[in-house]
Amino acid sequence: MNQQVIVAGGGIGGLACALALARAGVRSVVLEQAEAFGEVGAGLQLGPNAVRVLAEWGLMDALQSCAAFPEALRVRDAHRANQLGHLRLGALALARHGQHYATLHRADLHGLLLSAVQRRPEVQLRLGARLASWTEDGEGVQVALEDGETLSGEALIGCDGLWSRVRAGLLGGPPVRATGHLAYRGMVRSVDLPTPLRANLVTAWLAPRLHVVHYPVKQGDWFNLVAVVQGQLPPGDDPQGWTHEAHASDLRRALGPACGELMAMVAAVPDWTLWPLNDRPALRGPHEQARGRVALLGDAAHPMRPYFAQGAAMAIEDAWTLGRLVQDREAGIDWALRLSCYARTRWQRNARVQKLSQRNGVVFHAQGMLRWARDSAMSMLGERLLDNTWLYDGPPEPMR
């Protein structure tokens, strides 16, 4: 049976897309290249803008069963340990923005979306189905899989991540670019931390050429840590082939004269993984998010550096917008028109977050006068500098 929409990719963005379409009564088939659904990585943060969408989708109970809801964001100097900035979250985020600020494991967010999608008869899930190529004509989109099977649909949504094959067919280059940053990621049980380190906070430690962020996940039973340092992998090296001791030793060396509290947090992590960070330039116009009957969503459209904590949120917002635009189906769906509206609604907001994410990487790792100016601004402006009402009060209503 031909499906109305083909969704390439079964990660957070792809499942959110399928769920949003299903809630609008639109059938889809989700093509996941892996043999089992899963999510690679560790923790993530969801601002009120993304939590608002999950609540609208009826997923708050599921979110509360696996997430933590930090009371504040605290920014500290990694060497001197003094506080640089503070943003109240918890009840104040709810009062200011109408929704919670949540932190959770990527696999838990993926799992709650997967459970929601599996309850929708409008969605067909296909495992071991990797897109090889696609073509579009006036009647629809044809997708060829690597095993030779061909599928037809009325539209194609590329949710296949940074290395998206849908994007390659739609836009071609430029290639993915290396950021020059390496991310060490780890998890630690709360009971294995000294009591003072178990506070229900998002803590960001800043130092020249590096920063570390940690926060609770899994209802506070675990903490997620990510340390980002500037540097490149040696050519040909596979970071996943290295040992934990090698990762830990390299990270300790990169941290240098870090304060005792931060070093205790880092030392408690039983295993580190290392990931080179890559991205693409910010979107330059709606033509880079949709053309004709083909659109890009999440990292396939706008991969982001993780310094604004909005990568997953922007994918969820993309999906919500697309779902809103196809709700009115009485006269059928003009997919080229609806996807054009989707791209015009989303591209500037996504590009703004991409640029701010890149800028934050510079600010977090600042040295010299820029570091002094950053610290002074946080001291004088306080929460006004750290809160982002324009972002957290979203997502914006779609253009039509």
mmCIF file of C-alpha atoms in Angstrom:
data_model
loop_
_atom_site.group_PDB
_atom_site.id
_atom_site.type_symbol
_atom_site.label_atom_id
_atom_site.label_comp_id
_atom_site.label_asym_id
_atom_site.label_seq_id
_atom_site.Cartn_x
_atom_site.Cartn_y
_atom_site.Cartn_z
ATOM 1 C CA MET A 1 0.000 0.000 0.000
ATOM 2 C CA ASN A 2 1.419 3.393 -0.937
ATOM 3 C CA GLN A 3 1.972 5.585 2.078
ATOM 4 C CA GLN A 4 1.063 9.237 2.008
ATOM 5 C CA VAL A 5 4.385 10.467 3.401
ATOM 6 C CA ILE A 6 7.781 8.770 3.521
ATOM 7 C CA VAL A 7 9.847 9.713 6.583
ATOM 8 C CA ALA A 8 13.550 8.888 6.236
ATOM 9 C CA GLY A 9 15.066 8.274 9.664
ATOM 10 C CA GLY A 10 13.738 6.808 12.888
ATOM 11 C CA GLY A 11 15.541 8.973 15.422
ATOM 12 C CA ILE A 12 13.988 11.664 17.600
ATOM 13 C CA GLY A 13 13.190 13.904 14.638
ATOM 14 C CA GLY A 14 11.730 11.141 12.479
ATOM 15 C CA LEU A 15 9.498 9.768 15.221
ATOM 16 C CA ALA A 16 8.342 13.257 16.193
ATOM 17 C CA CYS A 17 7.533 13.915 12.540
ATOM 18 C CA ALA A 18 5.523 10.698 12.175
ATOM 19 C CA LEU A 19 3.639 11.405 15.401
ATOM 20 C CA ALA A 20 2.775 14.966 14.371
ATOM 21 C CA LEU A 21 1.533 13.749 10.983
ATOM 22 C CA ALA A 22 -0.481 10.939 12.575
ATOM 23 C CA ARG A 23 -2.174 13.379 14.948
ATOM 24 C CA ALA A 24 -3.259 15.299 11.842
ATOM 25 C CA GLY A 25 -4.621 12.099 10.291
ATOM 26 C CA VAL A 26 -1.794 11.717 7.757
ATOM 27 C CA ARG A 27 -0.368 8.242 7.116
ATOM 28 C CA SER A 28 3.387 7.732 6.929
ATOM 29 C CA VAL A 29 6.053 5.076 6.688
ATOM 30 C CA VAL A 30 9.221 5.584 8.754
ATOM 31 C CA LEU A 31 12.384 4.137 7.208
ATOM 32 C CA GLU A 32 15.057 3.319 9.788
ATOM 33 C CA GLN A 33 18.338 1.926 8.467
ATOM 34 C CA ALA A 34 19.261 0.119 11.708
ATOM 35 C CA GLU A 35 17.921 -3.314 12.578
ATOM 36 C CA ALA A 36 16.495 -2.056 15.872
ATOM 37 C CA PHE A 37 15.270 1.302 17.103
ATOM 38 C CA GLY A 38 17.625 3.074 19.461
ATOM 39 C CA GLU A 39 19.356 6.346 20.185
ATOM 40 C CA VAL A 40 23.089 6.891 20.494
ATOM 41 C CA GLY A 41 24.383 9.473 22.942
ATOM 42 C CA ALA A 42 23.737 10.564 26.486
ATOM 43 C CA GLY A 43 21.703 13.396 27.958
ATOM 44 C CA LEU A 44 19.899 16.372 26.495
ATOM 45 C CA GLN A 45 18.022 19.427 27.709
ATOM 46 C CA LEU A 46 14.503 20.403 26.665
ATOM 47 C CA GLY A 47 13.450 23.991 27.181
ATOM 48 C CA PRO A 48 9.815 24.995 27.746
ATOM 49 C CA ASN A 49 9.381 25.408 23.976
ATOM 50 C CA ALA A 50 9.930 21.685 23.387
ATOM 51 C CA VAL A 51 8.160 20.531 26.552
ATOM 52 C CA ARG A 52 5.134 22.565 25.410
ATOM 53 C CA VAL A 53 4.928 20.428 22.255
ATOM 54 C CA LEU A 54 5.263 17.158 24.176
ATOM 55 C CA ALA A 55 2.480 18.302 26.518
ATOM 56 C CA GLU A 56 0.214 19.113 23.578
ATOM 57 C CA TRP A 57 0.905 15.623 22.246
ATOM 58 C CA GLY A 58 -0.219 14.073 25.546
ATOM 59 C CA LEU A 59 3.275 12.947 26.578
ATOM 60 C CA MET A 60 3.765 14.801 29.887
ATOM 61 C CA ASP A 61 3.160 11.722 32.033
ATOM 62 C CA ALA A 62 5.718 9.806 29.998
ATOM 63 C CA LEU A 63 8.182 12.693 30.256
ATOM 64 C CA GLN A 64 7.752 13.011 34.019
ATOM 65 C CA SER A 65 8.409 9.284 34.408
ATOM 66 C CA CYS A 66 11.923 9.559 32.955
ATOM 67 C CA ALA A 67 13.112 13.175 33.133
ATOM 68 C CA ALA A 68 14.470 15.508 35.781
ATOM 69 C CA PHE A 69 13.310 19.090 36.208
ATOM 70 C CA PRO A 70 16.258 21.185 37.440
ATOM 71 C CA GLU A 71 15.701 24.072 39.819
ATOM 72 C CA ALA A 72 18.315 26.342 38.225
ATOM 73 C CA LEU A 73 21.134 26.803 35.732
ATOM 74 C CA ARG A 74 24.398 27.740 37.431
ATOM 75 C CA VAL A 75 27.440 28.987 35.497
ATOM 76 C CA ARG A 76 30.782 28.673 37.290
ATOM 77 C CA ASP A 77 34.454 29.272 36.634
ATOM 78 C CA ALA A 78 36.109 25.886 36.135
ATOM 79 C CA HIS A 79 39.367 26.987 37.744
ATOM 80 C CA ARG A 80 38.311 29.282 40.574
ATOM 81 C CA ALA A 81 34.932 27.615 41.272
ATOM 82 C CA ASN A 82 33.167 30.973 41.771
ATOM 83 C CA GLN A 83 29.683 31.509 40.360
ATOM 84 C CA LEU A 84 29.514 33.606 37.185
ATOM 85 C CA GLY A 85 25.798 33.496 36.446
ATOM 86 C CA HIS A 86 22.524 32.001 37.626
ATOM 87 C CA LEU A 87 19.118 31.377 36.025
ATOM 88 C CA ARG A 88 16.199 30.116 38.063
ATOM 89 C CA LEU A 89 14.292 27.267 36.383
ATOM 90 C CA GLY A 90 11.803 24.944 38.092
ATOM 91 C CA ALA A 91 8.651 26.762 39.216
ATOM 92 C CA LEU A 92 9.895 30.082 37.835
ATOM 93 C CA ALA A 93 10.342 28.666 34.315
ATOM 94 C CA LEU A 94 6.789 27.343 34.554
ATOM 95 C CA ALA A 95 5.521 30.757 35.649
ATOM 96 C CA ARG A 96 7.528 32.707 33.058
ATOM 97 C CA HIS A 97 7.077 30.474 30.048
ATOM 98 C CA GLY A 98 4.087 28.288 30.835
ATOM 99 C CA GLN A 99 6.033 25.035 30.789
ATOM 100 C CA HIS A 100 8.821 23.141 32.518
ATOM 101 C CA TYR A 101 12.537 22.941 31.752
ATOM 102 C CA ALA A 102 13.493 19.252 31.546
ATOM 103 C CA THR A 103 16.695 17.204 31.333
ATOM 104 C CA LEU A 104 16.701 13.558 30.276
ATOM 105 C CA HIS A 105 18.585 10.801 28.525
ATOM 106 C CA ARG A 106 18.313 10.793 24.732
ATOM 107 C CA ALA A 107 17.215 7.149 24.775
ATOM 108 C CA ASP A 108 14.340 7.997 27.122
ATOM 109 C CA LEU A 109 13.058 10.778 24.847
ATOM 110 C CA HIS A 110 13.380 8.457 21.862
ATOM 111 C CA GLY A 111 11.590 5.704 23.770
ATOM 112 C CA LEU A 112 8.591 7.798 24.738
ATOM 113 C CA LEU A 113 8.204 9.026 21.155
ATOM 114 C CA LEU A 114 8.522 5.463 19.853
ATOM 115 C CA SER A 115 5.846 4.220 22.256
ATOM 116 C CA ALA A 116 3.527 7.019 21.151
ATOM 117 C CA VAL A 117 4.115 6.261 17.463
ATOM 118 C CA GLN A 118 3.583 2.525 17.942
ATOM 119 C CA ARG A 119 0.084 3.288 19.218
ATOM 120 C CA ARG A 120 -0.819 5.141 16.008
ATOM 121 C CA PRO A 121 -2.330 3.051 13.180
ATOM 122 C CA GLU A 122 -1.399 5.812 10.721
ATOM 123 C CA VAL A 123 2.321 4.993 11.090
ATOM 124 C CA GLN A 124 4.192 2.053 9.592
ATOM 125 C CA LEU A 125 7.679 1.446 10.974
ATOM 126 C CA ARG A 126 10.299 -0.214 8.768
ATOM 127 C CA LEU A 127 13.633 -1.436 10.177
ATOM 128 C CA GLY A 128 16.681 -2.285 8.091
ATOM 129 C CA ALA A 129 15.387 0.053 5.388
ATOM 130 C CA ARG A 130 18.096 2.406 4.155
ATOM 131 C CA LEU A 131 17.299 5.008 1.527
ATOM 132 C CA ALA A 132 19.606 4.812 -1.480
ATOM 133 C CA SER A 133 18.125 7.535 -3.692
ATOM 134 C CA TRP A 134 14.923 9.362 -4.469
ATOM 135 C CA THR A 135 13.211 11.145 -7.339
ATOM 136 C CA GLU A 136 10.306 13.554 -7.486
ATOM 137 C CA ASP A 137 7.722 14.284 -10.175
ATOM 138 C CA GLY A 138 4.393 16.082 -10.346
ATOM 139 C CA GLU A 139 2.558 13.117 -8.837
ATOM 140 C CA GLY A 140 4.754 12.341 -5.846
ATOM 141 C CA VAL A 141 8.099 11.005 -4.670
ATOM 142 C CA GLN A 142 9.712 7.644 -5.397
ATOM 143 C CA VAL A 143 12.278 6.267 -2.956
ATOM 144 C CA ALA A 144 14.704 3.463 -3.809
ATOM 145 C CA LEU A 145 16.035 1.421 -0.880
ATOM 146 C CA GLU A 146 19.451 -0.220 -0.822
ATOM 147 C CA ASP A 147 17.864 -3.671 -1.080
ATOM 148 C CA GLY A 148 16.240 -2.697 -4.393
ATOM 149 C CA GLU A 149 12.708 -2.086 -3.116
ATOM 150 C CA THR A 150 10.923 1.039 -4.327
ATOM 151 C CA LEU A 151 8.347 3.025 -2.348
ATOM 152 C CA SER A 152 6.038 5.776 -3.525
ATOM 153 C CA GLY A 153 4.570 8.593 -1.497
ATOM 154 C CA GLU A 154 3.084 12.034 -1.819
ATOM 155 C CA ALA A 155 5.994 13.659 0.014
ATOM 156 C CA LEU A 156 9.400 12.822 1.502
ATOM 157 C CA ILE A 157 10.636 14.217 4.821
ATOM 158 C CA GLY A 158 14.363 13.791 5.434
ATOM 159 C CA CYS A 159 14.964 13.187 9.145
ATOM 160 C CA ASP A 160 18.159 11.244 8.531
ATOM 161 C CA GLY A 161 20.577 13.388 10.481
ATOM 162 C CA LEU A 162 23.835 15.185 9.844
ATOM 163 C CA TRP A 163 24.880 12.847 7.006
ATOM 164 C CA SER A 164 21.421 12.945 5.400
ATOM 165 C CA ARG A 165 21.009 11.225 2.047
ATOM 166 C CA VAL A 166 17.791 13.119 1.466
ATOM 167 C CA ARG A 167 19.690 16.382 1.899
ATOM 168 C CA ALA A 168 22.413 15.200 -0.471
ATOM 169 C CA GLY A 169 19.815 14.607 -3.166
ATOM 170 C CA LEU A 170 18.043 17.893 -2.477
ATOM 171 C CA LEU A 171 20.934 20.311 -1.952
ATOM 172 C CA GLY A 172 24.177 18.519 -2.758
ATOM 173 C CA GLY A 173 27.104 20.199 -0.959
ATOM 174 C CA PRO A 174 28.647 21.739 0.986
ATOM 175 C CA PRO A 175 30.045 18.810 2.930
ATOM 176 C CA VAL A 176 29.846 18.444 6.687
ATOM 177 C CA ARG A 177 32.504 20.546 8.411
ATOM 178 C CA ALA A 178 34.589 19.773 11.485
ATOM 179 C CA THR A 179 34.129 22.281 14.309
ATOM 180 C CA GLY A 180 37.526 21.738 15.906
ATOM 181 C CA HIS A 181 35.815 20.663 19.140
ATOM 182 C CA LEU A 182 35.802 17.241 20.815
ATOM 183 C CA ALA A 183 33.032 16.153 23.211
ATOM 184 C CA TYR A 184 33.699 13.711 26.050
ATOM 185 C CA ARG A 185 30.374 12.263 27.244
ATOM 186 C CA GLY A 186 29.691 10.185 30.329
ATOM 187 C CA MET A 187 27.043 9.137 32.839
ATOM 188 C CA VAL A 188 27.328 8.526 36.577
ATOM 189 C CA ARG A 189 24.849 7.278 39.162
ATOM 190 C CA SER A 190 23.841 9.927 41.695
ATOM 191 C CA VAL A 191 24.601 7.585 44.602
ATOM 192 C CA ASP A 192 28.213 7.412 43.424
ATOM 193 C CA LEU A 193 28.654 11.180 43.765
ATOM 194 C CA PRO A 194 29.501 13.101 46.918
ATOM 195 C CA THR A 195 26.316 14.590 48.374
ATOM 196 C CA PRO A 196 27.163 18.228 47.466
ATOM 197 C CA LEU A 197 27.422 17.239 43.781
ATOM 198 C CA ARG A 198 23.911 15.782 43.623
ATOM 199 C CA ALA A 199 22.106 19.129 43.498
ATOM 200 C CA ASN A 200 19.146 19.325 41.111
ATOM 201 C CA LEU A 201 20.890 21.843 38.860
ATOM 202 C CA VAL A 202 22.258 22.309 35.386
ATOM 203 C CA THR A 203 25.868 23.355 36.018
ATOM 204 C CA ALA A 204 28.115 24.805 33.319
ATOM 205 C CA TRP A 205 31.830 25.162 34.095
ATOM 206 C CA LEU A 206 33.709 27.589 31.834
ATOM 207 C CA ALA A 207 37.456 27.787 31.192
ATOM 208 C CA PRO A 208 39.712 28.933 28.353
ATOM 209 C CA ARG A 209 39.266 26.622 25.351
ATOM 210 C CA LEU A 210 36.865 24.252 27.139
ATOM 211 C CA HIS A 211 33.667 23.881 29.134
ATOM 212 C CA VAL A 212 31.891 21.131 31.090
ATOM 213 C CA VAL A 213 28.138 20.743 31.635
ATOM 214 C CA HIS A 214 26.378 18.311 33.963
ATOM 215 C CA TYR A 215 22.761 17.824 34.983
ATOM 216 C CA PRO A 216 20.449 15.139 36.388
ATOM 217 C CA VAL A 217 18.546 12.669 34.210
ATOM 218 C CA LYS A 218 16.315 9.665 34.889
ATOM 219 C CA GLN A 219 14.372 11.453 37.639
ATOM 220 C CA GLY A 220 17.649 12.429 39.277
ATOM 221 C CA ASP A 221 18.994 8.884 39.628
ATOM 222 C CA TRP A 222 21.830 9.610 37.172
ATOM 223 C CA PHE A 223 23.866 12.601 36.053
ATOM 224 C CA ASN A 224 24.919 13.311 32.495
ATOM 225 C CA LEU A 225 28.287 14.990 31.894
ATOM 226 C CA VAL A 226 29.717 16.438 28.709
ATOM 227 C CA ALA A 227 33.116 18.093 28.477
ATOM 228 C CA VAL A 228 33.944 19.946 25.273
ATOM 229 C CA VAL A 229 37.561 20.787 24.482
ATOM 230 C CA GLN A 230 39.159 22.375 21.461
ATOM 231 C CA GLY A 231 41.232 20.035 19.352
ATOM 232 C CA GLN A 232 41.239 17.600 16.454
ATOM 233 C CA LEU A 233 41.491 13.850 16.296
ATOM 234 C CA PRO A 234 44.683 12.578 14.684
ATOM 235 C CA PRO A 235 43.963 11.481 11.089
ATOM 236 C CA GLY A 236 42.583 7.970 10.918
ATOM 237 C CA ASP A 237 41.941 7.656 14.654
ATOM 238 C CA ASP A 238 38.710 6.027 15.807
ATOM 239 C CA PRO A 239 37.684 7.608 19.130
ATOM 240 C CA GLN A 240 35.388 4.677 19.910
ATOM 241 C CA GLY A 241 38.358 2.320 19.738
ATOM 242 C CA TRP A 242 40.164 4.033 22.578
ATOM 243 C CA THR A 243 40.051 2.849 26.186
ATOM 244 C CA HIS A 244 38.292 4.588 29.035
ATOM 245 C CA GLU A 245 41.638 5.240 30.696
ATOM 246 C CA ALA A 246 42.921 6.970 27.576
ATOM 247 C CA HIS A 247 39.811 9.155 27.424
ATOM 248 C CA ALA A 248 39.978 9.964 31.146
ATOM 249 C CA SER A 249 43.677 10.780 30.996
ATOM 250 C CA ASP A 250 43.261 13.054 27.972
ATOM 251 C CA LEU A 251 40.319 14.826 29.583
ATOM 252 C CA ARG A 252 42.163 15.406 32.864
ATOM 253 C CA ARG A 253 45.079 16.857 30.924
ATOM 254 C CA ALA A 254 42.751 19.151 28.958
ATOM 255 C CA LEU A 255 41.031 20.381 32.130
ATOM 256 C CA GLY A 256 44.339 21.550 33.579
ATOM 257 C CA PRO A 257 44.074 23.340 36.951
ATOM 258 C CA ALA A 258 40.334 22.725 37.386
ATOM 259 C CA CYS A 259 38.837 23.159 40.851
ATOM 260 C CA GLY A 260 38.413 20.176 43.150
ATOM 261 C CA GLU A 261 34.629 20.025 42.838
ATOM 262 C CA LEU A 262 34.733 19.725 39.061
ATOM 263 C CA MET A 263 37.575 17.184 39.152
ATOM 264 C CA ALA A 264 35.618 15.062 41.654
ATOM 265 C CA MET A 265 32.634 15.068 39.302
ATOM 266 C CA VAL A 266 34.796 14.051 36.350
ATOM 267 C CA ALA A 267 36.611 11.357 38.347
ATOM 268 C CA ALA A 268 33.304 9.717 39.331
ATOM 269 C CA VAL A 269 32.367 8.907 35.718
ATOM 270 C CA PRO A 270 33.015 5.188 35.096
ATOM 271 C CA ASP A 271 33.236 5.386 31.313
ATOM 272 C CA TRP A 272 33.781 8.128 28.733
ATOM 273 C CA THR A 273 33.023 8.185 25.028
ATOM 274 C CA LEU A 274 34.637 10.690 22.695
ATOM 275 C CA TRP A 275 32.850 12.350 19.779
ATOM 276 C CA PRO A 276 34.298 14.821 17.266
ATOM 277 C CA LEU A 277 31.680 17.553 16.745
ATOM 278 C CA ASN A 278 30.640 18.415 13.194
ATOM 279 C CA ASP A 279 28.057 20.781 11.755
ATOM 280 C CA ARG A 280 27.065 22.769 8.678
ATOM 281 C CA PRO A 281 26.708 26.502 8.031
ATOM 282 C CA ALA A 282 23.464 28.076 9.221
ATOM 283 C CA LEU A 283 20.461 27.926 6.917
ATOM 284 C CA ARG A 284 20.488 30.718 4.322
ATOM 285 C CA GLY A 285 16.861 30.596 3.244
ATOM 286 C CA PRO A 286 13.693 28.478 3.063
ATOM 287 C CA HIS A 287 15.007 26.754 -0.067
ATOM 288 C CA GLU A 288 17.478 24.911 2.180
ATOM 289 C CA GLN A 289 14.689 23.359 4.269
ATOM 290 C CA ALA A 290 12.178 22.357 1.569
ATOM 291 C CA ARG A 291 11.809 22.206 -2.195
ATOM 292 C CA GLY A 292 8.759 20.846 -3.958
ATOM 293 C CA ARG A 293 7.500 17.719 -2.240
ATOM 294 C CA VAL A 294 10.720 17.132 -0.253
ATOM 295 C CA ALA A 295 11.586 18.705 3.090
ATOM 296 C CA LEU A 296 14.336 18.395 5.702
ATOM 297 C CA LEU A 297 13.770 18.238 9.455
ATOM 298 C CA GLY A 298 16.110 18.407 12.461
ATOM 299 C CA ASP A 299 19.808 17.746 11.926
ATOM 300 C CA ALA A 300 19.263 16.936 8.261
ATOM 301 C CA ALA A 301 18.311 20.595 7.794
ATOM 302 C CA HIS A 302 20.085 22.483 10.579
ATOM 303 C CA PRO A 303 22.661 20.529 12.608
ATOM 304 C CA MET A 304 23.667 22.499 15.683
ATOM 305 C CA ARG A 305 26.600 22.679 18.002
ATOM 306 C CA PRO A 306 25.421 21.653 21.476
ATOM 307 C CA TYR A 307 26.093 25.016 23.166
ATOM 308 C CA PHE A 308 22.516 26.294 23.213
ATOM 309 C CA ALA A 309 20.906 22.966 24.209
ATOM 310 C CA GLN A 310 18.317 23.209 21.424
ATOM 311 C CA GLY A 311 19.130 20.515 18.853
ATOM 312 C CA ALA A 312 16.392 18.087 19.856
ATOM 313 C CA ALA A 313 14.006 20.944 20.628
ATOM 314 C CA MET A 314 14.301 22.412 17.126
ATOM 315 C CA ALA A 315 13.585 18.990 15.581
ATOM 316 C CA ILE A 316 10.488 18.661 17.777
ATOM 317 C CA GLU A 317 9.390 22.185 16.825
ATOM 318 C CA ASP A 318 9.902 21.345 13.134
ATOM 319 C CA ALA A 319 7.650 18.305 13.506
ATOM 320 C CA TRP A 320 4.971 20.244 15.402
ATOM 321 C CA THR A 321 4.918 22.929 12.689
ATOM 322 C CA LEU A 322 4.552 20.381 9.923
ATOM 323 C CA GLY A 323 1.711 18.668 11.769
ATOM 324 C CA ARG A 324 -0.136 21.958 12.225
ATOM 325 C CA LEU A 325 0.159 22.768 8.536
ATOM 326 C CA VAL A 326 -1.483 19.535 7.363
ATOM 327 C CA GLN A 327 -4.379 19.473 9.841
ATOM 328 C CA ASP A 328 -6.889 20.851 7.323
ATOM 329 C CA ARG A 329 -7.309 17.977 4.871
ATOM 330 C CA GLU A 330 -10.867 18.503 3.603
ATOM 331 C CA ALA A 331 -9.689 19.562 0.159
ATOM 332 C CA GLY A 332 -6.612 17.315 0.148
ATOM 333 C CA ILE A 333 -3.040 18.427 0.752
ATOM 334 C CA ASP A 334 -1.020 20.472 -1.680
ATOM 335 C CA TRP A 335 2.309 19.145 -0.424
ATOM 336 C CA ALA A 336 4.517 21.587 -2.302
ATOM 337 C CA LEU A 337 2.531 24.492 -0.834
ATOM 338 C CA ARG A 338 2.426 23.107 2.704
ATOM 339 C CA LEU A 339 6.140 22.298 2.717
ATOM 340 C CA SER A 340 6.888 25.786 1.407
ATOM 341 C CA CYS A 341 4.925 27.216 4.357
ATOM 342 C CA TYR A 342 6.811 24.885 6.689
ATOM 343 C CA ALA A 343 10.187 26.080 5.409
ATOM 344 C CA ARG A 344 9.215 29.765 5.514
ATOM 345 C CA THR A 345 8.044 29.330 9.121
ATOM 346 C CA ARG A 346 11.079 27.438 10.355
ATOM 347 C CA TRP A 347 14.235 28.507 8.559
ATOM 348 C CA GLN A 348 14.934 31.857 10.255
ATOM 349 C CA ARG A 349 14.322 30.539 13.772
ATOM 350 C CA ASN A 350 16.477 27.495 13.091
ATOM 351 C CA ALA A 351 19.236 29.633 11.570
ATOM 352 C CA ARG A 352 19.156 31.978 14.559
ATOM 353 C CA VAL A 353 19.601 29.081 16.968
ATOM 354 C CA GLN A 354 22.397 27.633 14.821
ATOM 355 C CA LYS A 355 24.264 30.950 14.905
ATOM 356 C CA LEU A 356 23.730 31.433 18.644
ATOM 357 C CA SER A 357 24.934 27.895 19.293
ATOM 358 C CA GLN A 358 28.131 28.623 17.394
ATOM 359 C CA ARG A 359 28.561 31.971 19.164
ATOM 360 C CA ASN A 360 28.109 30.348 22.569
ATOM 361 C CA GLY A 361 30.983 28.006 21.815
ATOM 362 C CA VAL A 362 33.240 31.035 21.375
ATOM 363 C CA VAL A 363 31.899 32.724 24.520
ATOM 364 C CA PHE A 364 32.134 29.593 26.674
ATOM 365 C CA HIS A 365 35.782 29.032 25.677
ATOM 366 C CA ALA A 366 36.790 32.686 25.837
ATOM 367 C CA GLN A 367 40.234 33.892 26.853
ATOM 368 C CA GLY A 368 41.678 37.295 27.682
ATOM 369 C CA MET A 369 39.467 40.376 27.353
ATOM 370 C CA LEU A 370 36.543 38.424 25.902
ATOM 371 C CA ARG A 371 36.541 36.202 28.979
ATOM 372 C CA TRP A 372 36.582 39.291 31.248
ATOM 373 C CA ALA A 373 33.733 40.876 29.286
ATOM 374 C CA ARG A 374 31.685 37.655 29.472
ATOM 375 C CA ASP A 375 32.106 37.362 33.230
ATOM 376 C CA SER A 376 31.308 41.035 33.756
ATOM 377 C CA ALA A 377 28.157 40.843 31.625
ATOM 378 C CA MET A 378 26.845 37.830 33.542
ATOM 379 C CA SER A 379 27.562 39.559 36.832
ATOM 380 C CA MET A 380 25.782 42.782 35.865
ATOM 381 C CA LEU A 381 22.881 41.477 33.776
ATOM 382 C CA GLY A 382 22.158 38.266 35.687
ATOM 383 C CA GLU A 383 19.096 36.345 34.532
ATOM 384 C CA ARG A 384 18.325 38.852 31.787
ATOM 385 C CA LEU A 385 21.379 37.555 29.928
ATOM 386 C CA LEU A 386 20.635 33.848 30.411
ATOM 387 C CA ASP A 387 16.857 33.739 29.897
ATOM 388 C CA ASN A 388 15.583 33.535 26.304
ATOM 389 C CA THR A 389 11.925 34.479 26.247
ATOM 390 C CA TRP A 390 11.804 34.648 22.440
ATOM 391 C CA LEU A 391 12.923 31.008 22.364
ATOM 392 C CA TYR A 392 11.183 29.446 25.344
ATOM 393 C CA ASP A 393 7.777 30.952 24.499
ATOM 394 C CA GLY A 394 7.790 29.125 21.133
ATOM 395 C CA PRO A 395 7.232 27.450 18.846
ATOM 396 C CA PRO A 396 5.714 30.197 16.671
ATOM 397 C CA GLU A 397 2.495 29.579 14.779
ATOM 398 C CA PRO A 398 3.037 28.438 11.172
ATOM 399 C CA MET A 399 2.923 30.830 8.233
ATOM 400 C CA ARG A 400 0.199 29.988 5.757
#
